[in-house]
Amino acid sequence: EIDRVWPGTVRITVREREPWGSWEQAGVRYTIDGEGYVLGHRDPPEGSTTIVSNESYSLRAGDRVDYHAVAAAAEITTQIEKALGTWAVELTYSPGEGIRVRTADGQTALLGDSSGIAYKLAVWARVAEEATARNITYSTIDLRFGDRPVLR
């Protein structure tokens, strides 16, 4: 941030990026900030979120991982317990399918990108209720297509 202060002064403010969580890729865990920038290998905040990517190349400080995946993971971890009564135990990212979440009670969902996470979680909760009422079992729910959830 640069501010001009009259007369003849410039004030420069530098803000260090703060660790948000971890991004694991190619077997290496990197600390990232909330915008997906790689901060290196320093320790992330205790109890923070880890996203496991299936991409195989290595990263270095300053690189940026998929910020949509980071935004989705942040929203999922803060809303899933209220929406479904469970919590995320594993978040994975694949460029082809986006974010996949596995919950503490064994459910798995493909959520795609960061758009409409609250809506997707509400649909998931409603489908889970309906599946229980109708005695339908499924291993995965695909919520990437908005109002057309797919059960497998």
PDB file of N, CA and C in Angstrom, residues 56-105:
ATOM      1  N   SER A  56       0.757 -33.292  -9.887  1.00  0.00           N
ATOM      2  CA  SER A  56       2.021 -33.954  -9.577  1.00  0.00           C
ATOM      3  C   SER A  56       3.259 -33.059  -9.619  1.00  0.00           C
ATOM      4  N   TYR A  57       3.127 -31.805  -9.919  1.00  0.00           N
ATOM      5  CA  TYR A  57       4.313 -30.949  -9.976  1.00  0.00           C
ATOM      6  C   TYR A  57       4.555 -30.274  -8.623  1.00  0.00           C
ATOM      7  N   SER A  58       5.806 -29.874  -8.403  1.00  0.00           N
ATOM      8  CA  SER A  58       6.140 -29.245  -7.123  1.00  0.00           C
ATOM      9  C   SER A  58       5.870 -27.738  -7.191  1.00  0.00           C
ATOM     10  N   LEU A  59       5.738 -27.149  -6.023  1.00  0.00           N
ATOM     11  CA  LEU A  59       5.446 -25.726  -5.895  1.00  0.00           C
ATOM     12  C   LEU A  59       6.576 -25.040  -5.142  1.00  0.00           C
ATOM     13  N   ARG A  60       6.608 -23.727  -5.214  1.00  0.00           N
ATOM     14  CA  ARG A  60       7.562 -22.962  -4.413  1.00  0.00           C
ATOM     15  C   ARG A  60       6.881 -21.690  -3.929  1.00  0.00           C
ATOM     16  N   ALA A  61       7.473 -21.062  -2.953  1.00  0.00           N
ATOM     17  CA  ALA A  61       6.900 -19.847  -2.367  1.00  0.00           C
ATOM     18  C   ALA A  61       6.607 -18.825  -3.460  1.00  0.00           C
ATOM     19  N   GLY A  62       5.411 -18.245  -3.386  1.00  0.00           N
ATOM     20  CA  GLY A  62       4.987 -17.261  -4.375  1.00  0.00           C
ATOM     21  C   GLY A  62       4.075 -17.827  -5.442  1.00  0.00           C
ATOM     22  N   ASP A  63       4.130 -19.153  -5.661  1.00  0.00           N
ATOM     23  CA  ASP A  63       3.201 -19.779  -6.600  1.00  0.00           C
ATOM     24  C   ASP A  63       1.790 -19.665  -6.043  1.00  0.00           C
ATOM     25  N   ARG A  64       0.809 -19.788  -6.924  1.00  0.00           N
ATOM     26  CA  ARG A  64      -0.583 -19.715  -6.471  1.00  0.00           C
ATOM     27  C   ARG A  64      -1.308 -20.984  -6.894  1.00  0.00           C
ATOM     28  N   VAL A  65      -1.926 -21.631  -5.919  1.00  0.00           N
ATOM     29  CA  VAL A  65      -2.743 -22.809  -6.202  1.00  0.00           C
ATOM     30  C   VAL A  65      -4.139 -22.329  -6.596  1.00  0.00           C
ATOM     31  N   ASP A  66      -5.013 -23.232  -6.953  1.00  0.00           N
ATOM     32  CA  ASP A  66      -6.356 -22.862  -7.397  1.00  0.00           C
ATOM     33  C   ASP A  66      -7.111 -22.139  -6.283  1.00  0.00           C
ATOM     34  N   TYR A  67      -7.289 -20.836  -6.451  1.00  0.00           N
ATOM     35  CA  TYR A  67      -7.925 -20.043  -5.391  1.00  0.00           C
ATOM     36  C   TYR A  67      -9.398 -20.375  -5.246  1.00  0.00           C
ATOM     37  N   HIS A  68     -10.042 -20.900  -6.310  1.00  0.00           N
ATOM     38  CA  HIS A  68     -11.439 -21.340  -6.186  1.00  0.00           C
ATOM     39  C   HIS A  68     -11.527 -22.517  -5.216  1.00  0.00           C
ATOM     40  N   ALA A  69     -10.557 -23.407  -5.291  1.00  0.00           N
ATOM     41  CA  ALA A  69     -10.534 -24.558  -4.384  1.00  0.00           C
ATOM     42  C   ALA A  69     -10.328 -24.100  -2.947  1.00  0.00           C
ATOM     43  N   VAL A  70      -9.462 -23.122  -2.744  1.00  0.00           N
ATOM     44  CA  VAL A  70      -9.208 -22.602  -1.396  1.00  0.00           C
ATOM     45  C   VAL A  70     -10.462 -21.915  -0.859  1.00  0.00           C
ATOM     46  N   ALA A  71     -11.112 -21.108  -1.692  1.00  0.00           N
ATOM     47  CA  ALA A  71     -12.345 -20.423  -1.269  1.00  0.00           C
ATOM     48  C   ALA A  71     -13.443 -21.432  -0.946  1.00  0.00           C
ATOM     49  N   ALA A  72     -13.565 -22.467  -1.784  1.00  0.00           N
ATOM     50  CA  ALA A  72     -14.576 -23.507  -1.537  1.00  0.00           C
ATOM     51  C   ALA A  72     -14.289 -24.232  -0.231  1.00  0.00           C
ATOM     52  N   ALA A  73     -13.039 -24.606  -0.011  1.00  0.00           N
ATOM     53  CA  ALA A  73     -12.668 -25.316   1.217  1.00  0.00           C
ATOM     54  C   ALA A  73     -12.956 -24.472   2.449  1.00  0.00           C
ATOM     55  N   ALA A  74     -12.648 -23.182   2.373  1.00  0.00           N
ATOM     56  CA  ALA A  74     -12.907 -22.290   3.514  1.00  0.00           C
ATOM     57  C   ALA A  74     -14.396 -22.238   3.827  1.00  0.00           C
ATOM     58  N   GLU A  75     -15.213 -22.120   2.799  1.00  0.00           N
ATOM     59  CA  GLU A  75     -16.658 -22.038   3.010  1.00  0.00           C
ATOM     60  C   GLU A  75     -17.225 -23.372   3.501  1.00  0.00           C
ATOM     61  N   ILE A  76     -16.740 -24.461   2.936  1.00  0.00           N
ATOM     62  CA  ILE A  76     -17.216 -25.790   3.345  1.00  0.00           C
ATOM     63  C   ILE A  76     -16.919 -26.029   4.822  1.00  0.00           C
ATOM     64  N   THR A  77     -15.686 -25.767   5.227  1.00  0.00           N
ATOM     65  CA  THR A  77     -15.312 -26.063   6.614  1.00  0.00           C
ATOM     66  C   THR A  77     -16.068 -25.217   7.623  1.00  0.00           C
ATOM     67  N   THR A  78     -16.502 -24.019   7.223  1.00  0.00           N
ATOM     68  CA  THR A  78     -17.251 -23.184   8.167  1.00  0.00           C
ATOM     69  C   THR A  78     -18.747 -23.470   8.162  1.00  0.00           C
ATOM     70  N   GLN A  79     -19.271 -24.082   7.093  1.00  0.00           N
ATOM     71  CA  GLN A  79     -20.722 -24.266   6.985  1.00  0.00           C
ATOM     72  C   GLN A  79     -21.215 -25.701   7.081  1.00  0.00           C
ATOM     73  N   ILE A  80     -20.363 -26.680   6.879  1.00  0.00           N
ATOM     74  CA  ILE A  80     -20.834 -28.054   6.742  1.00  0.00           C
ATOM     75  C   ILE A  80     -21.470 -28.603   8.021  1.00  0.00           C
ATOM     76  N   GLU A  81     -20.929 -28.263   9.169  1.00  0.00           N
ATOM     77  CA  GLU A  81     -21.490 -28.801  10.414  1.00  0.00           C
ATOM     78  C   GLU A  81     -22.919 -28.304  10.633  1.00  0.00           C
ATOM     79  N   LYS A  82     -23.147 -27.043  10.364  1.00  0.00           N
ATOM     80  CA  LYS A  82     -24.500 -26.495  10.520  1.00  0.00           C
ATOM     81  C   LYS A  82     -25.462 -27.104   9.496  1.00  0.00           C
ATOM     82  N   ALA A  83     -24.998 -27.285   8.271  1.00  0.00           N
ATOM     83  CA  ALA A  83     -25.860 -27.792   7.201  1.00  0.00           C
ATOM     84  C   ALA A  83     -26.152 -29.283   7.327  1.00  0.00           C
ATOM     85  N   LEU A  84     -25.140 -30.070   7.726  1.00  0.00           N
ATOM     86  CA  LEU A  84     -25.275 -31.528   7.696  1.00  0.00           C
ATOM     87  C   LEU A  84     -25.088 -32.215   9.047  1.00  0.00           C
ATOM     88  N   GLY A  85     -24.682 -31.475  10.055  1.00  0.00           N
ATOM     89  CA  GLY A  85     -24.474 -32.090  11.361  1.00  0.00           C
ATOM     90  C   GLY A  85     -23.234 -32.957  11.429  1.00  0.00           C
ATOM     91  N   THR A  86     -22.287 -32.733  10.545  1.00  0.00           N
ATOM     92  CA  THR A  86     -21.028 -33.476  10.527  1.00  0.00           C
ATOM     93  C   THR A  86     -19.926 -32.502  10.125  1.00  0.00           C
ATOM     94  N   TRP A  87     -18.704 -32.960  10.009  1.00  0.00           N
ATOM     95  CA  TRP A  87     -17.609 -32.080   9.620  1.00  0.00           C
ATOM     96  C   TRP A  87     -16.750 -32.772   8.573  1.00  0.00           C
ATOM     97  N   ALA A  88     -15.989 -31.962   7.861  1.00  0.00           N
ATOM     98  CA  ALA A  88     -15.117 -32.469   6.805  1.00  0.00           C
ATOM     99  C   ALA A  88     -13.859 -33.060   7.419  1.00  0.00           C
ATOM    100  N   VAL A  89     -13.536 -34.294   7.041  1.00  0.00           N
ATOM    101  CA  VAL A  89     -12.291 -34.907   7.503  1.00  0.00           C
ATOM    102  C   VAL A  89     -11.247 -34.942   6.395  1.00  0.00           C
ATOM    103  N   GLU A  90     -11.694 -34.797   5.151  1.00  0.00           N
ATOM    104  CA  GLU A  90     -10.747 -34.790   4.039  1.00  0.00           C
ATOM    105  C   GLU A  90     -11.290 -33.930   2.909  1.00  0.00           C
ATOM    106  N   LEU A  91     -10.460 -33.044   2.414  1.00  0.00           N
ATOM    107  CA  LEU A  91     -10.784 -32.223   1.255  1.00  0.00           C
ATOM    108  C   LEU A  91      -9.739 -32.504   0.191  1.00  0.00           C
ATOM    109  N   THR A  92     -10.187 -32.900  -0.990  1.00  0.00           N
ATOM    110  CA  THR A  92      -9.256 -33.161  -2.082  1.00  0.00           C
ATOM    111  C   THR A  92      -9.619 -32.283  -3.269  1.00  0.00           C
ATOM    112  N   TYR A  93      -8.619 -32.007  -4.084  1.00  0.00           N
ATOM    113  CA  TYR A  93      -8.820 -31.160  -5.257  1.00  0.00           C
ATOM    114  C   TYR A  93      -8.273 -31.851  -6.487  1.00  0.00           C
ATOM    115  N   SER A  94      -9.058 -31.818  -7.549  1.00  0.00           N
ATOM    116  CA  SER A  94      -8.643 -32.310  -8.853  1.00  0.00           C
ATOM    117  C   SER A  94      -9.055 -31.262  -9.880  1.00  0.00           C
ATOM    118  N   PRO A  95      -8.172 -30.885 -10.802  1.00  0.00           N
ATOM    119  CA  PRO A  95      -8.540 -29.866 -11.785  1.00  0.00           C
ATOM    120  C   PRO A  95      -9.797 -30.231 -12.579  1.00  0.00           C
ATOM    121  N   GLY A  96     -10.047 -31.499 -12.802  1.00  0.00           N
ATOM    122  CA  GLY A  96     -11.202 -31.920 -13.584  1.00  0.00           C
ATOM    123  C   GLY A  96     -12.523 -31.897 -12.845  1.00  0.00           C
ATOM    124  N   GLU A  97     -12.485 -32.109 -11.536  1.00  0.00           N
ATOM    125  CA  GLU A  97     -13.748 -32.167 -10.785  1.00  0.00           C
ATOM    126  C   GLU A  97     -13.852 -31.145  -9.666  1.00  0.00           C
ATOM    127  N   GLY A  98     -12.808 -30.439  -9.356  1.00  0.00           N
ATOM    128  CA  GLY A  98     -12.854 -29.442  -8.290  1.00  0.00           C
ATOM    129  C   GLY A  98     -12.681 -30.075  -6.919  1.00  0.00           C
ATOM    130  N   ILE A  99     -13.448 -29.585  -5.950  1.00  0.00           N
ATOM    131  CA  ILE A  99     -13.323 -30.036  -4.561  1.00  0.00           C
ATOM    132  C   ILE A  99     -14.207 -31.244  -4.288  1.00  0.00           C
ATOM    133  N   ARG A 100     -13.620 -32.217  -3.611  1.00  0.00           N
ATOM    134  CA  ARG A 100     -14.334 -33.399  -3.116  1.00  0.00           C
ATOM    135  C   ARG A 100     -14.160 -33.395  -1.602  1.00  0.00           C
ATOM    136  N   VAL A 101     -15.243 -33.644  -0.877  1.00  0.00           N
ATOM    137  CA  VAL A 101     -15.184 -33.639   0.585  1.00  0.00           C
ATOM    138  C   VAL A 101     -15.659 -34.984   1.118  1.00  0.00           C
ATOM    139  N   ARG A 102     -14.930 -35.486   2.118  1.00  0.00           N
ATOM    140  CA  ARG A 102     -15.363 -36.688   2.842  1.00  0.00           C
ATOM    141  C   ARG A 102     -15.634 -36.256   4.269  1.00  0.00           C
ATOM    142  N   THR A 103     -16.783 -36.696   4.786  1.00  0.00           N
ATOM    143  CA  THR A 103     -17.199 -36.255   6.115  1.00  0.00           C
ATOM    144  C   THR A 103     -16.879 -37.296   7.180  1.00  0.00           C
ATOM    145  N   ALA A 104     -16.997 -36.882   8.425  1.00  0.00           N
ATOM    146  CA  ALA A 104     -16.715 -37.759   9.562  1.00  0.00           C
ATOM    147  C   ALA A 104     -17.657 -38.959   9.599  1.00  0.00           C
ATOM    148  N   ASP A 105     -18.854 -38.811   9.042  1.00  0.00           N
ATOM    149  CA  ASP A 105     -19.791 -39.941   9.039  1.00  0.00           C
ATOM    150  C   ASP A 105     -19.736 -40.746   7.745  1.00  0.00           C
TER     151      ASP A 105
END
